[in-house]
Amino acid sequence: MAKFQEYPLLALRGRVVFPDTTVNFDIGRMISLTAVKYASERDSRIFVCAQKEAEKEEITTTDVYLTGTVVKLRQITRLPGSNLRLSVEGLFRATAKQVRTEEGTFVAVVEEISPVHGDKTLEEAYFRTCKEIMRDITSSENRFPKDASSNLDKCADADGFVNLAAHYLPLKVADKQKLLECARTSERLQTLDRFLNEELEIMRLERKINAAVRQNIDKNQKEYYLREQLKAIHGELGDDGEECDELENKIKERGFPEEVEKKALKELSRMSRMQTSSPDYNVLRVYLDWLLDIPWTETTADTPLLSDAVKILDGDHYGLEKIKERITEYLAVLKRTGGLNAPILCFVGPPGVGKTSIASSVARALGRKFVRMSLGGVKDEAEIRGHRKTYVGSMPGRIISGMKKAGSVNPVFLLDEVDKISADLRGDPADALLEVLDPAQNSTFVDRYIEIPYDLSKVLFITTANGLDTIPAPLLDRMEIIELTGYTSEEKREIAKRYLIPKKREANGLKSSEISISEKALDAIIDGYTMEAGVRNLERKIDAVCRKAAVRLSDGTATKISVTEKNLESFLGAKKYFRDGNMLDSNEVGAATGLAWTSVGGTTLTIEVSAMHGKGDILLTGKLGDVMKESARAAISYIRSNSAAYGIDGEVFEKTDIHIHVPEGATPKDGPSAGITMATAILSAFTGKPVKKSIAMTGEITLRGKVLPIGGLKEKALAAYRIGIRDVIIPADNKKDLEDVPETVRGSINFIPVSEVDSVFKSAIIGI
């Protein structure tokens, strides 16, 4: 009658344990650790079986073979972490009749597999054959343990021989499992015989392959010995280790900080013990070159006189008084204290206002080296922190590369387009930049390639951005924001006369006596061919004029070119923009002009409202985000609730559909503070009274009719000024921001501060 016993089950990956053998292996899964603990508390016996899919981490009772070996735990050794190393002795084969989960592990009810003998003569024949082949294999293979051949020869039991042979042979798990599961001894011997013959054939092929490889290796060894002999000859001649000695002298003369010199000498010592043909030799050689090339203590002297720095800034840029004032403050404090935790300046403004060129001018004004690094499209954190030098093709990050290029520890370092960095599976560069830009951390910045803390605290970091919305908040918190808004037409004219025309004239090989551009022609270019906050397109148009002039001078058509307002179209073609192009053509019903801020400067937008017979539906079209939709509904609700005050029949709203439309290209940004503009257009549509064409407005509306403050007043004022609007309604709370508006604009525009939407209607709608 079968005898059933219950043991904890231990599943092994890629291993089959046989009786009559002692096996060592490591375990770490919780289910395995629990099984060993359970066995240790009983009789130290455990049922060991193989896992069907070795790579599978989480297993169930169906993921293991049911035939295994009951073993005795002989030794348990604790490893670092929670892993254990077990030494077990195989006792007997067994088949699991039932496997269940209990207290975090598997428990198996097993039945011992007893050997089944048949024809004794056949068994003896297979036994002798297997022994003979096994003897050939163990005698010619060094990979078997020394006692393997002796143990196999001494074995007189056929089943025990199969267990030992399967234990020593490098068979697949599935093949070993077959030998474990066979009940009949003759069948086990026959299967082992087949495996042994296959192994013998594999050994013959391996010897043949090894012979061919050895012939190749012998050639390489010969070359190695010759190189060693040559090296010895060089040693006798006195030039051994010349490169290492030269590097050692450079390191000691370099004046490294103590920690850096210690690291460099340690890596040099490792390199000197390597063969020059070794890949690691070249890795260390390049690493030492980087340590020697990076500035560790070299500095440049700052401009001693404030007046000299101011002259350089004034000579390079027109206006920008706030920035010049900030740099002057920095120099003044540096001069008095002799040191300063360098601030992180962030220039924010539309494209073309000169953010990058200002940073370059700051470096010239301070007398420092200038380095620029563009962050646009950077996704990999390693671009900032570098790669470990163990990787193939590794190199330092772009911060350390920039410092190498600067050659000093106190350059002006420009991080361009900080608002355009992004993240992917390789990490977030913004997180890496925190260590670079935080004054509390950047004195010990660690690049993964260099592996030594590097001091960035003396660097004047300047960042640029078109907008603040996409800059991560922790990064933004570490920067001092300086806004560069757009230029007025007068400022653009001065910039063109002082900088752009001389620059483009020289770039196109023209002399000042060969071309002249009148002020009226400049004004026509600014108003008729560009519509921007900065001067980038203006520079392109002046370049186009110079190119056309160069052609006419080269082909002999003219000897001197005078560009005037009258002949400008012959250089640039027909006008693209008109000063009043975005103004209403006349005083219109149901249309009002609003002002918006965008990442490329201020702009105007026309809001149109149409009231038509219907069921009281509200239709919103155009490029409207959630904020604008909320503003539209708030405006409608206010007018409906106060309809009687404006002579509107309250019941008309239930029979009228309201269509509010903002042209697609009006603004690329949600929330342009258009609440009062929408309310004005809606009231005009329902009262039939026109809105003044010469007035623009900005501000948000509440359900109580209050006008809320807005941002970007300067940019919006410049946009109104560009198209010729001279009356602008603004929230009363924004009066304080008018001091940021250029004096030319303040003198040309009548700003109407309001706190109630009723005042907006009276100022904008004729007849209210």
mmCIF file with all atom_site columns, N, CA and C in Angstrom, residues 61-106:
data_model
loop_
_atom_site.group_PDB
_atom_site.id
_atom_site.type_symbol
_atom_site.label_atom_id
_atom_site.label_alt_id
_atom_site.label_comp_id
_atom_site.label_asym_id
_atom_site.label_entity_id
_atom_site.label_seq_id
_atom_site.pdbx_PDB_ins_code
_atom_site.Cartn_x
_atom_site.Cartn_y
_atom_site.Cartn_z
_atom_site.occupancy
_atom_site.B_iso_or_equiv
_atom_site.pdbx_formal_charge
_atom_site.auth_seq_id
_atom_site.auth_comp_id
_atom_site.auth_asym_id
_atom_site.auth_atom_id
_atom_site.pdbx_PDB_model_num
ATOM 1   N N  . THR A 1 61  ? 0.852  26.589 -8.409  1.00 0.00 ? 61  THR A N  1
ATOM 2   C CA . THR A 1 61  ? 1.082  25.145 -8.281  1.00 0.00 ? 61  THR A CA 1
ATOM 3   C C  . THR A 1 61  ? 1.174  24.448 -9.623  1.00 0.00 ? 61  THR A C  1
ATOM 4   N N  . THR A 1 62  ? 0.706  25.089 -10.699 1.00 0.00 ? 62  THR A N  1
ATOM 5   C CA . THR A 1 62  ? 0.755  24.471 -12.037 1.00 0.00 ? 62  THR A CA 1
ATOM 6   C C  . THR A 1 62  ? 2.056  24.772 -12.761 1.00 0.00 ? 62  THR A C  1
ATOM 7   N N  . ASP A 1 63  ? 2.929  25.596 -12.168 1.00 0.00 ? 63  ASP A N  1
ATOM 8   C CA . ASP A 1 63  ? 4.162  26.006 -12.843 1.00 0.00 ? 63  ASP A CA 1
ATOM 9   C C  . ASP A 1 63  ? 5.358  25.140 -12.473 1.00 0.00 ? 63  ASP A C  1
ATOM 10  N N  . VAL A 1 64  ? 5.150  24.036 -11.734 1.00 0.00 ? 64  VAL A N  1
ATOM 11  C CA . VAL A 1 64  ? 6.269  23.179 -11.322 1.00 0.00 ? 64  VAL A CA 1
ATOM 12  C C  . VAL A 1 64  ? 6.018  21.746 -11.780 1.00 0.00 ? 64  VAL A C  1
ATOM 13  N N  . TYR A 1 65  ? 7.124  21.024 -11.994 1.00 0.00 ? 65  TYR A N  1
ATOM 14  C CA . TYR A 1 65  ? 7.010  19.591 -12.285 1.00 0.00 ? 65  TYR A CA 1
ATOM 15  C C  . TYR A 1 65  ? 6.588  18.867 -11.012 1.00 0.00 ? 65  TYR A C  1
ATOM 16  N N  . LEU A 1 66  ? 5.753  17.836 -11.166 1.00 0.00 ? 66  LEU A N  1
ATOM 17  C CA . LEU A 1 66  ? 5.236  17.118 -9.989  1.00 0.00 ? 66  LEU A CA 1
ATOM 18  C C  . LEU A 1 66  ? 6.183  16.035 -9.512  1.00 0.00 ? 66  LEU A C  1
ATOM 19  N N  . THR A 1 67  ? 7.174  15.683 -10.346 1.00 0.00 ? 67  THR A N  1
ATOM 20  C CA . THR A 1 67  ? 8.174  14.697 -9.939  1.00 0.00 ? 67  THR A CA 1
ATOM 21  C C  . THR A 1 67  ? 9.433  15.420 -9.500  1.00 0.00 ? 67  THR A C  1
ATOM 22  N N  . GLY A 1 68  ? 9.917  15.090 -8.302  1.00 0.00 ? 68  GLY A N  1
ATOM 23  C CA . GLY A 1 68  ? 11.106 15.751 -7.781  1.00 0.00 ? 68  GLY A CA 1
ATOM 24  C C  . GLY A 1 68  ? 11.838 14.835 -6.829  1.00 0.00 ? 68  GLY A C  1
ATOM 25  N N  . THR A 1 69  ? 12.578 15.451 -5.891  1.00 0.00 ? 69  THR A N  1
ATOM 26  C CA . THR A 1 69  ? 13.402 14.688 -4.958  1.00 0.00 ? 69  THR A CA 1
ATOM 27  C C  . THR A 1 69  ? 13.191 15.222 -3.550  1.00 0.00 ? 69  THR A C  1
ATOM 28  N N  . VAL A 1 70  ? 13.010 14.326 -2.616  1.00 0.00 ? 70  VAL A N  1
ATOM 29  C CA . VAL A 1 70  ? 12.966 14.711 -1.210  1.00 0.00 ? 70  VAL A CA 1
ATOM 30  C C  . VAL A 1 70  ? 14.404 14.801 -0.721  1.00 0.00 ? 70  VAL A C  1
ATOM 31  N N  . VAL A 1 71  ? 14.782 15.970 -0.154  1.00 0.00 ? 71  VAL A N  1
ATOM 32  C CA . VAL A 1 71  ? 16.163 16.201 0.262   1.00 0.00 ? 71  VAL A CA 1
ATOM 33  C C  . VAL A 1 71  ? 16.213 16.521 1.740   1.00 0.00 ? 71  VAL A C  1
ATOM 34  N N  . LYS A 1 72  ? 17.410 16.439 2.280   1.00 0.00 ? 72  LYS A N  1
ATOM 35  C CA . LYS A 1 72  ? 17.674 16.769 3.679   1.00 0.00 ? 72  LYS A CA 1
ATOM 36  C C  . LYS A 1 72  ? 18.497 18.053 3.718   1.00 0.00 ? 72  LYS A C  1
ATOM 37  N N  . LEU A 1 73  ? 18.050 19.047 4.490   1.00 0.00 ? 73  LEU A N  1
ATOM 38  C CA . LEU A 1 73  ? 18.802 20.288 4.638   1.00 0.00 ? 73  LEU A CA 1
ATOM 39  C C  . LEU A 1 73  ? 20.020 20.031 5.518   1.00 0.00 ? 73  LEU A C  1
ATOM 40  N N  . ARG A 1 74  ? 21.234 20.169 4.938   1.00 0.00 ? 74  ARG A N  1
ATOM 41  C CA . ARG A 1 74  ? 22.464 19.927 5.685   1.00 0.00 ? 74  ARG A CA 1
ATOM 42  C C  . ARG A 1 74  ? 23.061 21.216 6.259   1.00 0.00 ? 74  ARG A C  1
ATOM 43  N N  . GLN A 1 75  ? 22.963 22.298 5.493   1.00 0.00 ? 75  GLN A N  1
ATOM 44  C CA . GLN A 1 75  ? 23.565 23.547 5.955   1.00 0.00 ? 75  GLN A CA 1
ATOM 45  C C  . GLN A 1 75  ? 22.792 24.720 5.364   1.00 0.00 ? 75  GLN A C  1
ATOM 46  N N  . ILE A 1 76  ? 22.570 25.768 6.181   1.00 0.00 ? 76  ILE A N  1
ATOM 47  C CA . ILE A 1 76  ? 21.897 26.990 5.739   1.00 0.00 ? 76  ILE A CA 1
ATOM 48  C C  . ILE A 1 76  ? 22.803 28.168 6.088   1.00 0.00 ? 76  ILE A C  1
ATOM 49  N N  . THR A 1 77  ? 23.189 28.952 5.049   1.00 0.00 ? 77  THR A N  1
ATOM 50  C CA . THR A 1 77  ? 24.076 30.105 5.246   1.00 0.00 ? 77  THR A CA 1
ATOM 51  C C  . THR A 1 77  ? 23.351 31.372 4.808   1.00 0.00 ? 77  THR A C  1
ATOM 52  N N  . ARG A 1 78  ? 23.370 32.390 5.676   1.00 0.00 ? 78  ARG A N  1
ATOM 53  C CA . ARG A 1 78  ? 22.721 33.659 5.338   1.00 0.00 ? 78  ARG A CA 1
ATOM 54  C C  . ARG A 1 78  ? 23.661 34.516 4.493   1.00 0.00 ? 78  ARG A C  1
ATOM 55  N N  . LEU A 1 79  ? 23.124 35.076 3.396   1.00 0.00 ? 79  LEU A N  1
ATOM 56  C CA . LEU A 1 79  ? 23.866 35.951 2.489   1.00 0.00 ? 79  LEU A CA 1
ATOM 57  C C  . LEU A 1 79  ? 23.418 37.396 2.703   1.00 0.00 ? 79  LEU A C  1
ATOM 58  N N  . PRO A 1 80  ? 24.156 38.358 2.127   1.00 0.00 ? 80  PRO A N  1
ATOM 59  C CA . PRO A 1 80  ? 23.705 39.765 2.239   1.00 0.00 ? 80  PRO A CA 1
ATOM 60  C C  . PRO A 1 80  ? 22.281 39.930 1.741   1.00 0.00 ? 80  PRO A C  1
ATOM 61  N N  . GLY A 1 81  ? 21.511 40.768 2.397   1.00 0.00 ? 81  GLY A N  1
ATOM 62  C CA . GLY A 1 81  ? 20.093 40.902 2.054   1.00 0.00 ? 81  GLY A CA 1
ATOM 63  C C  . GLY A 1 81  ? 19.317 39.811 2.770   1.00 0.00 ? 81  GLY A C  1
ATOM 64  N N  . SER A 1 82  ? 18.335 39.270 2.100   1.00 0.00 ? 82  SER A N  1
ATOM 65  C CA . SER A 1 82  ? 17.511 38.217 2.711   1.00 0.00 ? 82  SER A CA 1
ATOM 66  C C  . SER A 1 82  ? 17.761 36.848 2.078   1.00 0.00 ? 82  SER A C  1
ATOM 67  N N  . ASN A 1 83  ? 18.774 36.736 1.195   1.00 0.00 ? 83  ASN A N  1
ATOM 68  C CA . ASN A 1 83  ? 19.035 35.474 0.492   1.00 0.00 ? 83  ASN A CA 1
ATOM 69  C C  . ASN A 1 83  ? 19.664 34.449 1.422   1.00 0.00 ? 83  ASN A C  1
ATOM 70  N N  . LEU A 1 84  ? 19.476 33.166 1.048   1.00 0.00 ? 84  LEU A N  1
ATOM 71  C CA . LEU A 1 84  ? 20.060 32.041 1.782   1.00 0.00 ? 84  LEU A CA 1
ATOM 72  C C  . LEU A 1 84  ? 20.823 31.145 0.812   1.00 0.00 ? 84  LEU A C  1
ATOM 73  N N  . ARG A 1 85  ? 21.899 30.537 1.310   1.00 0.00 ? 85  ARG A N  1
ATOM 74  C CA . ARG A 1 85  ? 22.619 29.509 0.538   1.00 0.00 ? 85  ARG A CA 1
ATOM 75  C C  . ARG A 1 85  ? 22.396 28.168 1.242   1.00 0.00 ? 85  ARG A C  1
ATOM 76  N N  . LEU A 1 86  ? 21.851 27.224 0.474   1.00 0.00 ? 86  LEU A N  1
ATOM 77  C CA . LEU A 1 86  ? 21.507 25.923 1.044   1.00 0.00 ? 86  LEU A CA 1
ATOM 78  C C  . LEU A 1 86  ? 22.462 24.850 0.549   1.00 0.00 ? 86  LEU A C  1
ATOM 79  N N  . SER A 1 87  ? 22.755 23.912 1.418   1.00 0.00 ? 87  SER A N  1
ATOM 80  C CA . SER A 1 87  ? 23.458 22.677 1.052   1.00 0.00 ? 87  SER A CA 1
ATOM 81  C C  . SER A 1 87  ? 22.512 21.529 1.398   1.00 0.00 ? 87  SER A C  1
ATOM 82  N N  . VAL A 1 88  ? 22.084 20.751 0.370   1.00 0.00 ? 88  VAL A N  1
ATOM 83  C CA . VAL A 1 88  ? 21.088 19.702 0.590   1.00 0.00 ? 88  VAL A CA 1
ATOM 84  C C  . VAL A 1 88  ? 21.616 18.366 0.093   1.00 0.00 ? 88  VAL A C  1
ATOM 85  N N  . GLU A 1 89  ? 21.089 17.292 0.677   1.00 0.00 ? 89  GLU A N  1
ATOM 86  C CA . GLU A 1 89  ? 21.441 15.923 0.280   1.00 0.00 ? 89  GLU A CA 1
ATOM 87  C C  . GLU A 1 89  ? 20.185 15.232 -0.243  1.00 0.00 ? 89  GLU A C  1
ATOM 88  N N  . GLY A 1 90  ? 20.248 14.742 -1.501  1.00 0.00 ? 90  GLY A N  1
ATOM 89  C CA . GLY A 1 90  ? 19.104 14.063 -2.091  1.00 0.00 ? 90  GLY A CA 1
ATOM 90  C C  . GLY A 1 90  ? 18.869 12.705 -1.452  1.00 0.00 ? 90  GLY A C  1
ATOM 91  N N  . LEU A 1 91  ? 17.600 12.440 -1.040  1.00 0.00 ? 91  LEU A N  1
ATOM 92  C CA . LEU A 1 91  ? 17.278 11.180 -0.357  1.00 0.00 ? 91  LEU A CA 1
ATOM 93  C C  . LEU A 1 91  ? 16.593 10.182 -1.290  1.00 0.00 ? 91  LEU A C  1
ATOM 94  N N  . PHE A 1 92  ? 15.471 10.576 -1.869  1.00 0.00 ? 92  PHE A N  1
ATOM 95  C CA . PHE A 1 92  ? 14.745 9.656  -2.757  1.00 0.00 ? 92  PHE A CA 1
ATOM 96  C C  . PHE A 1 92  ? 13.843 10.447 -3.692  1.00 0.00 ? 92  PHE A C  1
ATOM 97  N N  . ARG A 1 93  ? 13.553 9.796  -4.851  1.00 0.00 ? 93  ARG A N  1
ATOM 98  C CA . ARG A 1 93  ? 12.640 10.404 -5.809  1.00 0.00 ? 93  ARG A CA 1
ATOM 99  C C  . ARG A 1 93  ? 11.204 10.267 -5.302  1.00 0.00 ? 93  ARG A C  1
ATOM 100 N N  . ALA A 1 94  ? 10.374 11.248 -5.713  1.00 0.00 ? 94  ALA A N  1
ATOM 101 C CA . ALA A 1 94  ? 8.983  11.210 -5.258  1.00 0.00 ? 94  ALA A CA 1
ATOM 102 C C  . ALA A 1 94  ? 8.105  11.949 -6.256  1.00 0.00 ? 94  ALA A C  1
ATOM 103 N N  . THR A 1 95  ? 6.808  11.600 -6.228  1.00 0.00 ? 95  THR A N  1
ATOM 104 C CA . THR A 1 95  ? 5.814  12.270 -7.087  1.00 0.00 ? 95  THR A CA 1
ATOM 105 C C  . THR A 1 95  ? 4.779  12.938 -6.196  1.00 0.00 ? 95  THR A C  1
ATOM 106 N N  . ALA A 1 96  ? 4.495  14.213 -6.491  1.00 0.00 ? 96  ALA A N  1
ATOM 107 C CA . ALA A 1 96  ? 3.504  14.962 -5.723  1.00 0.00 ? 96  ALA A CA 1
ATOM 108 C C  . ALA A 1 96  ? 2.104  14.566 -6.184  1.00 0.00 ? 96  ALA A C  1
ATOM 109 N N  . LYS A 1 97  ? 1.313  14.043 -5.277  1.00 0.00 ? 97  LYS A N  1
ATOM 110 C CA . LYS A 1 97  ? -0.069 13.676 -5.587  1.00 0.00 ? 97  LYS A CA 1
ATOM 111 C C  . LYS A 1 97  ? -1.022 14.856 -5.371  1.00 0.00 ? 97  LYS A C  1
ATOM 112 N N  . GLN A 1 98  ? -0.582 15.784 -4.536  1.00 0.00 ? 98  GLN A N  1
ATOM 113 C CA . GLN A 1 98  ? -1.401 16.970 -4.257  1.00 0.00 ? 98  GLN A CA 1
ATOM 114 C C  . GLN A 1 98  ? -0.469 18.116 -3.849  1.00 0.00 ? 98  GLN A C  1
ATOM 115 N N  . VAL A 1 99  ? -0.729 19.312 -4.396  1.00 0.00 ? 99  VAL A N  1
ATOM 116 C CA . VAL A 1 99  ? 0.052  20.500 -4.039  1.00 0.00 ? 99  VAL A CA 1
ATOM 117 C C  . VAL A 1 99  ? -0.935 21.604 -3.658  1.00 0.00 ? 99  VAL A C  1
ATOM 118 N N  . ARG A 1 100 ? -0.715 22.187 -2.511  1.00 0.00 ? 100 ARG A N  1
ATOM 119 C CA . ARG A 1 100 ? -1.597 23.267 -2.060  1.00 0.00 ? 100 ARG A CA 1
ATOM 120 C C  . ARG A 1 100 ? -0.758 24.428 -1.515  1.00 0.00 ? 100 ARG A C  1
ATOM 121 N N  . THR A 1 101 ? -1.405 25.566 -1.412  1.00 0.00 ? 101 THR A N  1
ATOM 122 C CA . THR A 1 101 ? -0.756 26.760 -0.862  1.00 0.00 ? 101 THR A CA 1
ATOM 123 C C  . THR A 1 101 ? -1.148 26.894 0.599   1.00 0.00 ? 101 THR A C  1
ATOM 124 N N  . GLU A 1 102 ? -0.128 27.082 1.444   1.00 0.00 ? 102 GLU A N  1
ATOM 125 C CA . GLU A 1 102 ? -0.395 27.155 2.873   1.00 0.00 ? 102 GLU A CA 1
ATOM 126 C C  . GLU A 1 102 ? 0.592  28.100 3.539   1.00 0.00 ? 102 GLU A C  1
ATOM 127 N N  . GLU A 1 103 ? 0.082  29.137 4.186   1.00 0.00 ? 103 GLU A N  1
ATOM 128 C CA . GLU A 1 103 ? 0.897  30.091 4.938   1.00 0.00 ? 103 GLU A CA 1
ATOM 129 C C  . GLU A 1 103 ? 2.061  30.658 4.113   1.00 0.00 ? 103 GLU A C  1
ATOM 130 N N  . GLY A 1 104 ? 1.768  31.050 2.864   1.00 0.00 ? 104 GLY A N  1
ATOM 131 C CA . GLY A 1 104 ? 2.766  31.727 2.043   1.00 0.00 ? 104 GLY A CA 1
ATOM 132 C C  . GLY A 1 104 ? 3.738  30.833 1.332   1.00 0.00 ? 104 GLY A C  1
ATOM 133 N N  . THR A 1 105 ? 3.491  29.526 1.298   1.00 0.00 ? 105 THR A N  1
ATOM 134 C CA . THR A 1 105 ? 4.378  28.624 0.570   1.00 0.00 ? 105 THR A CA 1
ATOM 135 C C  . THR A 1 105 ? 3.560  27.464 0.016   1.00 0.00 ? 105 THR A C  1
ATOM 136 N N  . PHE A 1 106 ? 4.227  26.545 -0.714  1.00 0.00 ? 106 PHE A N  1
ATOM 137 C CA . PHE A 1 106 ? 3.568  25.362 -1.255  1.00 0.00 ? 106 PHE A CA 1
ATOM 138 C C  . PHE A 1 106 ? 3.855  24.161 -0.351  1.00 0.00 ? 106 PHE A C  1
#
